[in-house]
Amino acid sequence: MVGIGRLEGVIGVEPVVSGGTEAERRAAFERFSQERLERVYRLASVILRDGGEAEDAVHDAALHAWLHWADLRDRERMDPWFDRIVVNACRARLRRRTIRPLSQGPADPPGPDPVGGVLDADVLNGALAALDPDHRIAVVLRYTADLSPAEIAARTGTREGTVKSRLHYARRRMRSVLDEAERASAGGSR
Amino acid sequence: MNDERLERQIKTALERDARPLPSGLRARVSAVPDEVPLLTAIRSACPPSVGSRTSPAMGRADARRAPLPGATRATATHMKR
């Protein structure tokens, strides 16, 4: 899996961010947004756990990005900049609603589970969904997009230490949930 | 449970939430530059909503200072303190 951070500098994007004609700016924005669409949609769908909401969040983010397209000066910062807009759009939506409860599960049937049991994945999925939005976002950026704490900090507008703390808390919570499920499972099988 | 196994489990759990790109999203995003003039036109054509403290010409700082509808002079004086 290629993480967001790994994509930086790999894709040959030479956008005309400012200056140029309106048609050139549009073409640059079109190329920029379309090349990243699949990746940011995937990210949004994991953060929000809802395909429809992820679609709206990505659309909102694209609108925001276009409105500020002319302000963007540093081409090296384009990926973190766009990711941050997407993350902010997702965070706003997460805060406006309660995440889908575990009993409803994800909208699509889960794929094959190569690592743990289905029980573990279900338990973890529910626990991840119950995390505070900022903690969930940090976890998704770390484990879905393979970003380092510094890269996550750049995309969430926080300090690296804060990201590390959120990841630590989330891992501790996940571990405790899994341990508890294992104990319950062992107790039930006696 | 060791860290490596825990992290694999978290990745697997998150993978279950990933969705494939919906077919209409590319076109929706492509249309974004065309939406902006439309949105601007709609906003400028609409009067401030009922109960709104702001008008199009009013900045955020002005909005903070503006008294709520129905506020008396005493309320405004109290708010300044």
GROMACS .gro file of C-alpha atoms in nm:
model
  271
    1MET     CA    1   0.000   0.000   0.000
    2VAL     CA    2   0.134   0.341  -0.088
    3GLY     CA    3   0.085   0.597   0.187
    4ILE     CA    4   0.001   0.957   0.136
    5GLY     CA    5   0.344   1.075   0.241
    6ARG     CA    6   0.509   0.834   0.000
    7LEU     CA    7   0.318   0.988  -0.288
    8GLU     CA    8   0.473   1.329  -0.238
    9GLY     CA    9   0.723   1.400  -0.509
   10VAL     CA   10   0.639   1.077  -0.690
   11ILE     CA   11   0.354   1.198  -0.906
   12GLY     CA   12   0.478   1.433  -1.174
   13VAL     CA   13   0.247   1.723  -1.103
   14GLU     CA   14   0.346   2.055  -1.248
   15PRO     CA   15   0.040   2.263  -1.180
   16VAL     CA   16   0.001   2.626  -1.260
   17VAL     CA   17  -0.112   2.724  -0.914
   18SER     CA   18  -0.121   3.097  -0.956
   19GLY     CA   19  -0.089   3.305  -1.265
   20GLY     CA   20  -0.170   3.176  -1.611
   21THR     CA   21  -0.507   3.193  -1.775
   22GLU     CA   22  -0.831   3.079  -1.615
   23ALA     CA   23  -0.826   2.776  -1.844
   24GLU     CA   24  -0.473   2.687  -1.729
   25ARG     CA   25  -0.568   2.720  -1.363
   26ARG     CA   26  -0.872   2.501  -1.417
   27ALA     CA   27  -0.668   2.241  -1.602
   28ALA     CA   28  -0.408   2.236  -1.325
   29PHE     CA   29  -0.676   2.202  -1.057
   30GLU     CA   30  -0.850   1.929  -1.253
   31ARG     CA   31  -0.528   1.731  -1.290
   32PHE     CA   32  -0.433   1.784  -0.926
   33SER     CA   33  -0.771   1.685  -0.781
   34GLN     CA   34  -0.837   1.390  -1.011
   35GLU     CA   35  -0.496   1.236  -0.944
   36ARG     CA   36  -0.563   1.242  -0.572
   37LEU     CA   37  -0.931   1.165  -0.574
   38GLU     CA   38  -0.917   0.790  -0.520
   39ARG     CA   39  -0.672   0.823  -0.233
   40VAL     CA   40  -0.852   1.104  -0.051
   41TYR     CA   41  -1.190   0.939  -0.099
   42ARG     CA   42  -1.056   0.619   0.050
   43LEU     CA   43  -0.919   0.815   0.344
   44ALA     CA   44  -1.249   0.999   0.394
   45SER     CA   45  -1.450   0.677   0.373
   46VAL     CA   46  -1.237   0.517   0.645
   47ILE     CA   47  -1.252   0.824   0.869
   48LEU     CA   48  -1.628   0.865   0.828
   49ARG     CA   49  -1.729   0.498   0.781
   50ASP     CA   50  -1.994   0.611   0.538
   51GLY     CA   51  -1.957   0.623   0.160
   52GLY     CA   52  -2.217   0.894   0.102
   53GLU     CA   53  -2.077   1.123   0.368
   54ALA     CA   54  -1.725   1.065   0.240
   55GLU     CA   55  -1.838   1.168  -0.107
   56ASP     CA   56  -1.986   1.491   0.027
   57ALA     CA   57  -1.678   1.560   0.239
   58VAL     CA   58  -1.446   1.518  -0.061
   59HIS     CA   59  -1.669   1.742  -0.270
   60ASP     CA   60  -1.667   2.010   0.004
   61ALA     CA   61  -1.290   1.979   0.026
   62ALA     CA   62  -1.250   2.018  -0.350
   63LEU     CA   63  -1.467   2.329  -0.341
   64HIS     CA   64  -1.259   2.475  -0.059
   65ALA     CA   65  -0.937   2.384  -0.242
   66TRP     CA   66  -1.052   2.554  -0.561
   67LEU     CA   67  -1.152   2.869  -0.370
   68HIS     CA   68  -0.800   2.891  -0.225
   69TRP     CA   69  -0.617   2.754  -0.527
   70ALA     CA   70  -0.462   3.088  -0.618
   71ASP     CA   71  -0.322   3.130  -0.263
   72LEU     CA   72  -0.115   2.814  -0.285
   73ARG     CA   73   0.248   2.902  -0.345
   74ASP     CA   74   0.454   2.603  -0.241
   75ARG     CA   75   0.420   2.307  -0.473
   76GLU     CA   76   0.596   2.079  -0.224
   77ARG     CA   77   0.316   2.140   0.024
   78MET     CA   78   0.028   2.058  -0.207
   79ASP     CA   79  -0.042   1.708  -0.078
   80PRO     CA   80  -0.041   1.797   0.293
   81TRP     CA   81  -0.248   2.106   0.208
   82PHE     CA   82  -0.518   1.909   0.025
   83ASP     CA   83  -0.515   1.627   0.280
   84ARG     CA   84  -0.562   1.880   0.555
   85ILE     CA   85  -0.867   2.026   0.382
   86VAL     CA   86  -1.013   1.676   0.342
   87VAL     CA   87  -0.938   1.588   0.705
   88ASN     CA   88  -1.101   1.912   0.824
   89ALA     CA   89  -1.411   1.839   0.614
   90CYS     CA   90  -1.429   1.491   0.768
   91ARG     CA   91  -1.372   1.621   1.120
   92ALA     CA   92  -1.654   1.872   1.082
   93ARG     CA   93  -1.886   1.592   0.974
   94LEU     CA   94  -1.774   1.360   1.252
   95ARG     CA   95  -1.848   1.627   1.509
   96ARG     CA   96  -2.193   1.687   1.368
   97ARG     CA   97  -2.306   1.333   1.410
   98THR     CA   98  -2.268   1.025   1.616
   99ILE     CA   99  -2.067   0.760   1.436
  100ARG     CA  100  -2.262   0.461   1.310
  101PRO     CA  101  -2.311   0.228   1.605
  102LEU     CA  102  -2.138  -0.107   1.598
  103SER     CA  103  -2.460  -0.304   1.560
  104GLN     CA  104  -2.515  -0.157   1.213
  105GLY     CA  105  -2.159  -0.226   1.101
  106PRO     CA  106  -2.009  -0.099   0.779
  107ALA     CA  107  -2.240  -0.047   0.481
  108ASP     CA  108  -2.066  -0.305   0.263
  109PRO     CA  109  -1.989  -0.664   0.359
  110PRO     CA  110  -1.638  -0.698   0.499
  111GLY     CA  111  -1.368  -0.851   0.284
  112PRO     CA  112  -1.148  -1.146   0.379
  113ASP     CA  113  -0.972  -1.108   0.711
  114PRO     CA  114  -0.616  -1.236   0.668
  115VAL     CA  115  -0.486  -1.153   1.015
  116GLY     CA  116  -0.713  -1.197   1.309
  117GLY     CA  117  -1.047  -1.356   1.359
  118VAL     CA  118  -1.366  -1.190   1.246
  119LEU     CA  119  -1.456  -1.141   1.610
  120ASP     CA  120  -1.139  -0.937   1.671
  121ALA     CA  121  -1.203  -0.720   1.366
  122ASP     CA  122  -1.564  -0.659   1.472
  123VAL     CA  123  -1.462  -0.570   1.825
  124LEU     CA  124  -1.183  -0.342   1.705
  125ASN     CA  125  -1.401  -0.182   1.443
  126GLY     CA  126  -1.655  -0.088   1.706
  127ALA     CA  127  -1.389   0.044   1.941
  128LEU     CA  128  -1.228   0.248   1.662
  129ALA     CA  129  -1.566   0.393   1.573
  130ALA     CA  130  -1.618   0.499   1.932
  131LEU     CA  131  -1.293   0.697   1.944
  132ASP     CA  132  -1.304   1.073   1.966
  133PRO     CA  133  -1.286   1.227   1.613
  134ASP     CA  134  -0.931   1.359   1.658
  135HIS     CA  135  -0.807   1.024   1.786
  136ARG     CA  136  -0.979   0.837   1.504
  137ILE     CA  137  -0.831   1.071   1.243
  138ALA     CA  138  -0.481   1.019   1.384
  139VAL     CA  139  -0.526   0.642   1.378
  140VAL     CA  140  -0.662   0.640   1.023
  141LEU     CA  141  -0.380   0.860   0.894
  142ARG     CA  142  -0.124   0.639   1.068
  143TYR     CA  143  -0.259   0.298   0.974
  144THR     CA  144  -0.447   0.358   0.651
  145ALA     CA  145  -0.223   0.619   0.492
  146ASP     CA  146   0.104   0.501   0.655
  147LEU     CA  147   0.197   0.851   0.766
  148SER     CA  148   0.452   0.935   1.033
  149PRO     CA  149   0.346   1.141   1.337
  150ALA     CA  150   0.519   1.447   1.183
  151GLU     CA  151   0.326   1.400   0.858
  152ILE     CA  152   0.001   1.354   1.050
  153ALA     CA  153   0.073   1.671   1.247
  154ALA     CA  154   0.111   1.864   0.920
  155ARG     CA  155  -0.228   1.736   0.805
  156THR     CA  156  -0.417   1.795   1.126
  157GLY     CA  157  -0.270   2.128   1.235
  158THR     CA  158  -0.140   1.986   1.559
  159ARG     CA  159   0.200   1.923   1.711
  160GLU     CA  160   0.386   1.599   1.663
  161GLY     CA  161   0.374   1.535   2.038
  162THR     CA  162  -0.004   1.566   2.034
  163VAL     CA  163  -0.026   1.314   1.750
  164LYS     CA  164   0.199   1.069   1.937
  165SER     CA  165  -0.014   1.109   2.245
  166ARG     CA  166  -0.336   1.045   2.050
  167LEU     CA  167  -0.187   0.736   1.886
  168HIS     CA  168  -0.065   0.609   2.220
  169TYR     CA  169  -0.406   0.656   2.377
  170ALA     CA  170  -0.584   0.491   2.084
  171ARG     CA  171  -0.347   0.189   2.083
  172ARG     CA  172  -0.386   0.147   2.458
  173ARG     CA  173  -0.763   0.161   2.420
  174MET     CA  174  -0.761  -0.091   2.134
  175ARG     CA  175  -0.534  -0.325   2.326
  176SER     CA  176  -0.758  -0.313   2.629
  177VAL     CA  177  -1.071  -0.377   2.419
  178LEU     CA  178  -0.908  -0.675   2.247
  179ASP     CA  179  -0.773  -0.818   2.573
  180GLU     CA  180  -1.117  -0.787   2.726
  181ALA     CA  181  -1.277  -0.962   2.425
  182GLU     CA  182  -1.020  -1.241   2.446
  183ARG     CA  183  -1.084  -1.288   2.818
  184ALA     CA  184  -1.459  -1.295   2.758
  185SER     CA  185  -1.413  -1.543   2.475
  186ALA     CA  186  -1.190  -1.767   2.688
  187GLY     CA  187  -1.437  -1.748   2.977
  188GLY     CA  188  -1.728  -1.835   2.750
  189SER     CA  189  -1.555  -2.138   2.601
  190ARG     CA  190  -1.488  -2.298   2.939
  191MET     CA  191  -0.063  -0.890   2.255
  192ASN     CA  192   0.248  -0.738   2.102
  193ASP     CA  193   0.255  -0.402   1.921
  194GLU     CA  194   0.305  -0.552   1.577
  195ARG     CA  195   0.004  -0.777   1.604
  196LEU     CA  196  -0.209  -0.499   1.747
  197GLU     CA  197  -0.115  -0.268   1.459
  198ARG     CA  198  -0.196  -0.537   1.203
  199GLN     CA  199  -0.533  -0.586   1.368
  200ILE     CA  200  -0.604  -0.212   1.359
  201LYS     CA  201  -0.510  -0.193   0.990
  202THR     CA  202  -0.736  -0.486   0.910
  203ALA     CA  203  -1.026  -0.335   1.102
  204LEU     CA  204  -0.986  -0.001   0.923
  205GLU     CA  205  -0.962  -0.170   0.582
  206ARG     CA  206  -1.316  -0.291   0.632
  207ASP     CA  207  -1.439   0.069   0.625
  208ALA     CA  208  -1.267   0.160   0.297
  209ARG     CA  209  -1.502   0.213   0.003
  210PRO     CA  210  -1.429   0.212  -0.370
  211LEU     CA  211  -1.453   0.545  -0.549
  212PRO     CA  212  -1.817   0.615  -0.641
  213SER     CA  213  -1.873   0.651  -1.013
  214GLY     CA  214  -2.011   1.004  -1.001
  215LEU     CA  215  -1.749   1.167  -0.781
  216ARG     CA  216  -1.496   1.241  -1.056
  217ALA     CA  217  -1.757   1.438  -1.250
  218ARG     CA  218  -1.875   1.612  -0.932
  219VAL     CA  219  -1.524   1.730  -0.850
  220SER     CA  220  -1.461   1.832  -1.211
  221ALA     CA  221  -1.764   2.058  -1.192
  222VAL     CA  222  -1.640   2.238  -0.880
  223PRO     CA  223  -1.489   2.543  -1.060
  224ASP     CA  224  -1.825   2.598  -1.233
  225GLU     CA  225  -2.010   2.587  -0.901
  226VAL     CA  226  -1.828   2.881  -0.745
  227PRO     CA  227  -1.980   3.160  -0.958
  228LEU     CA  228  -2.321   3.002  -0.903
  229LEU     CA  229  -2.275   2.987  -0.525
  230THR     CA  230  -2.151   3.346  -0.518
  231ALA     CA  231  -2.454   3.459  -0.717
  232ILE     CA  232  -2.691   3.272  -0.486
  233ARG     CA  233  -2.528   3.419  -0.175
  234SER     CA  234  -2.539   3.774  -0.304
  235ALA     CA  235  -2.901   3.735  -0.413
  236CYS     CA  236  -3.019   3.603  -0.076
  237PRO     CA  237  -3.092   3.848   0.207
  238PRO     CA  238  -2.946   3.764   0.549
  239SER     CA  239  -3.152   3.492   0.711
  240VAL     CA  240  -3.410   3.581   0.972
  241GLY     CA  241  -3.250   3.614   1.311
  242SER     CA  242  -2.905   3.653   1.164
  243ARG     CA  243  -2.682   3.905   1.332
  244THR     CA  244  -2.481   3.962   1.020
  245SER     CA  245  -2.537   4.132   0.689
  246PRO     CA  246  -2.326   4.075   0.377
  247ALA     CA  247  -2.136   4.396   0.445
  248MET     CA  248  -2.065   4.306   0.806
  249GLY     CA  249  -1.739   4.143   0.901
  250ARG     CA  250  -1.691   3.891   1.179
  251ALA     CA  251  -1.569   4.147   1.428
  252ASP     CA  252  -1.871   4.367   1.354
  253ALA     CA  253  -2.098   4.067   1.403
  254ARG     CA  254  -1.948   4.003   1.746
  255ARG     CA  255  -2.010   4.363   1.850
  256ALA     CA  256  -2.361   4.384   1.708
  257PRO     CA  257  -2.637   4.348   1.965
  258LEU     CA  258  -2.880   4.063   1.927
  259PRO     CA  259  -3.222   4.160   1.791
  260GLY     CA  260  -3.434   4.291   2.076
  261ALA     CA  261  -3.138   4.383   2.295
  262THR     CA  262  -3.188   4.701   2.496
  263ARG     CA  263  -2.932   4.973   2.556
  264ALA     CA  264  -2.878   4.826   2.903
  265THR     CA  265  -2.805   4.485   2.752
  266ALA     CA  266  -2.559   4.639   2.509
  267THR     CA  267  -2.386   4.826   2.792
  268HIS     CA  268  -2.374   4.506   2.994
  269MET     CA  269  -2.224   4.318   2.700
  270LYS     CA  270  -1.948   4.576   2.666
  271ARG     CA  271  -1.830   4.515   3.024
   0.00000   0.00000   0.00000
